[in-house]
Tab-separated table of C-alpha atoms in Angstrom:
chain	number	residue	atom	x	y	z
A	1	ALA	CA	-15.918	2.584	-0.796
A	2	CYS	CA	-14.022	4.961	2.010
A	3	ARG	CA	-16.910	6.610	3.348
A	4	LEU	CA	-18.094	2.391	4.022
A	5	ALA	CA	-14.905	2.052	5.503
A	6	ARG	CA	-16.029	4.619	7.796
A	7	MET	CA	-19.314	3.295	8.757
A	8	ALA	CA	-18.600	-0.083	9.781
A	9	PRO	CA	-21.009	-0.967	12.585
A	10	SER	CA	-20.268	-4.773	13.959
A	11	SER	CA	-16.918	-3.199	14.392
A	12	GLY	CA	-16.433	0.019	13.733
A	13	PRO	CA	-14.479	1.951	11.068
A	14	HIS	CA	-11.864	0.534	9.627
A	15	ARG	CA	-9.225	2.701	7.217
A	16	CYS	CA	-8.993	3.077	3.628
A	17	LYS	CA	-6.267	2.865	1.384
A	18	ILE	CA	-4.971	3.400	-2.182
A	19	SER	CA	-3.550	0.004	-3.142
A	20	LEU	CA	-1.004	0.813	-6.335
A	21	GLY	CA	0.946	-1.669	-7.638
A	22	GLY	CA	-0.218	-5.380	-7.456
A	23	TRP	CA	0.515	-8.648	-10.131
A	24	SER	CA	4.479	-7.141	-10.745
A	25	ASP	CA	3.513	-7.128	-14.711
A	26	TRP	CA	2.065	-4.444	-13.762
A	27	ALA	CA	3.902	-2.876	-11.105
A	28	ARG	CA	7.496	-1.050	-12.833
A	29	LEU	CA	8.193	2.160	-12.279
A	30	GLY	CA	11.671	2.626	-15.097
A	31	SER	CA	12.251	5.645	-14.448
A	32	ALA	CA	12.673	8.640	-11.213
A	33	ALA	CA	10.799	10.568	-12.892
A	34	SER	CA	8.323	8.214	-13.293
A	35	ALA	CA	7.859	7.513	-10.352
A	36	LYS	CA	7.649	11.473	-8.767
A	37	GLN	CA	4.380	11.789	-11.637
A	38	VAL	CA	2.894	8.040	-9.658
A	39	ALA	CA	3.443	9.615	-6.037
A	40	ALA	CA	2.032	13.315	-6.973
A	41	LEU	CA	-1.074	11.356	-8.790
A	42	ALA	CA	-1.494	9.124	-6.068
A	43	SER	CA	-1.517	12.404	-3.475
A	44	LYS	CA	-3.998	13.552	-5.173
A	45	MET	CA	-6.466	10.709	-5.441
A	46	VAL	CA	-5.824	10.222	-1.859
A	47	LEU	CA	-7.527	13.799	-1.682
A	48	TYR	CA	-10.249	12.911	-4.118
A	49	SER	CA	-11.709	9.437	-2.556
A	50	PHE	CA	-10.650	10.969	0.869
A	51	ALA	CA	-8.900	7.734	1.898
A	52	ASP	CA	-6.199	7.169	4.746
A	53	GLY	CA	-3.349	6.225	2.740
A	54	VAL	CA	-2.070	5.045	-0.311
A	55	ASP	CA	-0.504	0.973	0.268
A	56	LEU	CA	2.653	0.217	-2.613
A	57	ASP	CA	2.082	-3.665	-3.612
A	58	PHE	CA	5.300	-3.425	-5.663
A	59	GLU	CA	6.518	-7.792	-4.471
A	60	HIS	CA	9.224	-7.899	-7.252
A	61	LEU	CA	11.588	-5.108	-7.556
A	62	THR	CA	14.899	-7.150	-7.899
A	63	PRO	CA	13.649	-8.855	-11.570
A	64	PHE	CA	12.628	-5.883	-12.800
A	65	ASP	CA	15.849	-4.062	-11.843
A	66	ALA	CA	18.278	-6.828	-13.047
A	67	GLN	CA	16.660	-6.538	-16.247
A	68	PHE	CA	16.038	-2.772	-17.354
A	69	GLY	CA	18.716	-0.865	-13.880
A	70	GLY	CA	17.083	1.137	-11.764
A	71	GLU	CA	13.921	-0.177	-10.708
A	72	MET	CA	14.888	0.178	-6.607
A	73	GLU	CA	16.142	3.546	-7.481
A	74	ALA	CA	12.598	4.331	-8.784
A	75	TYR	CA	10.648	2.286	-5.847
A	76	VAL	CA	12.873	4.592	-3.410
A	77	THR	CA	12.105	8.117	-5.297
A	78	LEU	CA	8.531	6.728	-5.302
A	79	VAL	CA	8.382	5.997	-1.482
A	80	THR	CA	10.087	9.191	-0.268
A	81	GLU	CA	8.478	11.244	-2.754
A	82	LEU	CA	4.900	10.271	-1.979
A	83	ARG	CA	5.629	10.414	1.873
A	84	ALA	CA	6.343	14.302	1.157
A	85	ALA	CA	3.465	14.457	-1.410
A	86	LEU	CA	0.982	12.631	1.305
A	87	ALA	CA	1.982	15.510	3.775
A	88	ASP	CA	0.670	18.506	1.438
A	89	ALA	CA	-2.201	15.794	0.897
A	90	ALA	CA	-2.983	16.059	4.813
A	91	LYS	CA	-2.570	19.717	5.024
A	92	GLY	CA	-4.903	20.679	2.353
A	93	TRP	CA	-7.367	18.257	2.591
A	94	GLY	CA	-9.993	20.291	4.664
A	95	ALA	CA	-9.590	23.078	1.551
A	96	ALA	CA	-10.952	19.465	-0.647
A	97	VAL	CA	-13.451	18.194	1.098
A	98	ASP	CA	-15.286	22.553	1.106
A	99	ALA	CA	-14.328	22.047	-2.680
A	100	ARG	CA	-16.172	18.120	-3.117
A	101	ALA	CA	-19.141	20.178	-0.594
A	102	ALA	CA	-19.525	23.029	-2.624
A	103	LYS	CA	-19.411	20.888	-5.823
A	104	LEU	CA	-22.504	18.581	-4.739
A	105	THR	CA	-23.812	21.292	-3.250
A	106	THR	CA	-24.365	23.477	-6.434
A	107	MET	CA	-25.123	20.238	-8.631
A	108	ASN	CA	-28.138	19.626	-5.722
A	109	ALA	CA	-29.447	22.709	-6.488
A	110	SER	CA	-29.697	22.470	-10.513
A	111	VAL	CA	-31.310	19.013	-9.678
A	112	PRO	CA	-35.548	18.919	-10.018
A	113	SER	CA	-37.375	17.976	-6.555
A	114	TRP	CA	-37.908	15.502	-8.097
A	115	GLN	CA	-34.954	14.123	-9.308
A	116	LYS	CA	-33.958	15.333	-5.633
A	117	ARG	CA	-31.753	12.070	-3.906
A	118	ASP	CA	-30.602	11.124	-1.171
A	119	TYR	CA	-27.446	10.659	-2.110
A	120	TYR	CA	-26.081	14.308	-2.044
A	121	THR	CA	-27.841	14.747	1.372
A	122	THR	CA	-25.953	12.090	3.372
A	123	ASN	CA	-23.009	12.654	1.659
A	124	LEU	CA	-23.134	16.191	2.610
A	125	LYS	CA	-23.176	15.950	6.444
A	126	TYR	CA	-20.623	12.748	6.016
A	127	LEU	CA	-17.742	15.895	4.361
A	128	ALA	CA	-19.389	17.624	7.484
A	129	GLU	CA	-18.098	15.093	9.526
A	130	LEU	CA	-14.839	15.049	7.610
A	131	LYS	CA	-13.836	18.307	7.775
A	132	ALA	CA	-14.426	18.169	11.917
A	133	ASN	CA	-12.954	15.245	12.412
A	134	GLY	CA	-10.014	16.656	10.155
A	135	ALA	CA	-7.020	15.169	7.873
A	136	PRO	CA	-6.925	11.245	9.454
A	137	THR	CA	-2.326	9.923	9.039
A	138	LEU	CA	-2.591	9.488	5.532
A	139	GLU	CA	-0.330	6.596	5.975
A	140	LEU	CA	1.813	4.801	3.463
A	141	SER	CA	2.709	1.459	3.347
A	142	TYR	CA	4.820	-1.079	2.066
A	143	THR	CA	3.699	-5.108	0.585
A	144	THR	CA	6.522	-7.312	0.241
A	145	ARG	CA	7.361	-10.645	-0.022
A	146	PHE	CA	8.322	-13.086	3.116
A	147	ASN	CA	11.615	-13.356	1.477
A	148	ALA	CA	12.052	-9.491	1.948
A	149	PHE	CA	14.362	-9.407	4.176
A	150	LEU	CA	16.781	-13.104	5.409
A	151	PRO	CA	19.300	-13.469	7.916
A	152	ASP	CA	23.307	-13.187	6.914
A	153	PRO	CA	23.284	-14.437	2.767
A	154	THR	CA	26.159	-16.809	4.111
A	155	GLY	CA	23.326	-18.566	6.435
A	156	ASP	CA	20.923	-20.375	5.564
A	157	PRO	CA	18.179	-19.016	2.555
A	158	TRP	CA	15.520	-21.342	4.273
A	159	ASN	CA	16.147	-20.300	7.342
A	160	TYR	CA	11.565	-19.787	7.480
A	161	LEU	CA	10.863	-23.231	6.248
A	162	LEU	CA	9.610	-25.832	8.201
A	163	PRO	CA	11.289	-28.603	8.919
A	164	THR	CA	8.060	-30.617	6.819
A	165	SER	CA	8.473	-28.350	3.892
A	166	PRO	CA	10.172	-29.065	0.933
A	167	VAL	CA	12.750	-27.245	-0.292
A	168	PRO	CA	13.505	-26.052	-3.756
A	169	ASN	CA	15.997	-26.629	-5.546
A	170	SER	CA	17.124	-22.969	-6.826
A	171	THR	CA	16.749	-19.582	-4.374
A	172	PHE	CA	14.270	-16.806	-5.402
A	173	ALA	CA	15.384	-13.862	-7.326
A	174	THR	CA	13.583	-11.161	-4.716
A	175	ASP	CA	16.036	-12.566	-1.855
A	176	ASN	CA	16.588	-9.736	0.782
A	177	GLU	CA	14.978	-6.894	-1.408
A	178	GLY	CA	13.692	-6.092	1.177
A	179	GLY	CA	17.615	-5.415	3.531
A	180	LYS	CA	18.019	-3.849	0.253
A	181	LEU	CA	15.279	-1.053	0.406
A	182	TRP	CA	15.016	-0.638	3.758
A	183	ALA	CA	17.602	2.258	5.111
A	184	LYS	CA	16.329	3.859	2.184
A	185	ILE	CA	12.885	3.977	2.792
A	186	GLY	CA	11.792	2.790	6.339
A	187	SER	CA	11.534	5.846	8.144
A	188	ALA	CA	9.132	6.952	5.517
A	189	VAL	CA	6.955	4.004	6.052
A	190	ASP	CA	4.179	3.912	8.241
A	191	SER	CA	3.566	0.224	7.793
A	192	VAL	CA	5.213	-3.248	6.317
A	193	ASN	CA	2.220	-5.558	4.760
A	194	VAL	CA	4.366	-9.317	4.649
A	195	MET	CA	3.029	-10.902	1.956
A	196	ALA	CA	3.379	-15.022	3.897
A	197	TYR	CA	1.298	-17.418	1.887
A	198	ASP	CA	2.030	-21.578	0.823
A	199	ALA	CA	3.926	-20.223	-1.939
A	200	GLY	CA	3.939	-22.804	-5.429
A	201	THR	CA	7.484	-24.302	-6.375
A	202	ASP	CA	8.998	-26.608	-7.946
A	203	ALA	CA	8.971	-28.749	-5.267
A	204	GLY	CA	5.765	-28.397	-3.830
A	205	PRO	CA	4.275	-25.411	-1.993
A	206	LEU	CA	6.409	-24.493	0.890
A	207	GLN	CA	5.698	-24.675	4.403
A	208	LEU	CA	6.245	-21.531	6.078
A	209	ASN	CA	7.772	-20.070	9.343
A	210	PHE	CA	5.569	-16.727	10.366
A	211	THR	CA	7.159	-16.703	13.820
A	212	THR	CA	10.366	-16.906	12.029
A	213	ILE	CA	10.031	-14.791	9.243
A	214	ALA	CA	8.045	-12.402	11.163
A	215	SER	CA	12.124	-12.780	13.215
A	216	ASN	CA	13.640	-11.722	9.641
A	217	PHE	CA	12.036	-9.022	9.118
A	218	VAL	CA	13.205	-7.305	12.859
A	219	ALA	CA	16.488	-8.519	12.057
A	220	GLY	CA	16.902	-6.615	9.424
A	221	GLY	CA	15.045	-2.833	10.665
A	222	VAL	CA	11.896	-3.176	11.428
A	223	PRO	CA	9.970	-2.532	13.834
A	224	ALA	CA	7.828	-5.410	15.333
A	225	SER	CA	4.629	-2.419	15.814
A	226	LYS	CA	4.933	-1.471	12.213
A	227	LEU	CA	4.269	-5.227	10.639
A	228	TYR	CA	0.692	-7.247	9.134
A	229	LEU	CA	1.407	-10.430	8.527
A	230	GLY	CA	-0.567	-13.253	6.608
């Protein structure tokens, strides 16, 4: 998949990142010790696939933290450990490419001539390009929800809604989750993906003001240059 991403013919190469997390049911770390293991595994996955980095899609940390405790700190550990692990992966990029090329060369040599496929030769050419280009900037991105940064908690918790939007009777458990994390993870994060969609609630689907959402993130300390909103 990452090879294909770099071969996009119409609009130039794309970045290919590994995404961890996703649906909240499957995104619990549980402890700092587990977070360290995940970080080590993710960095190995980057070198195995020659990906351009890792996206951490843990969108609902607060409920887990409230129920079990320690989930927020485990996530901070994951981010800081993964930042260091990606730096090590970048240093080992060339060696990983050489090892993969040697493996493919051996496999190709062991296959009878009538079974030889372009799979080996084209991948060896791709690996040569990876080696010549050197390690890309291994990006670490933080995916979170539209309500992760809010104005003063005593102010309007619904400031990101359009005037025409329904207003739920209760606020979200994840309100200002990013505001509680950013001081600890911001320096390690290269980009922030904001999950901003028409969230379904008992009052109906919310109508979101994307400009205000972006402003909330920037006011919370996220550089505008790091934001991807959609």
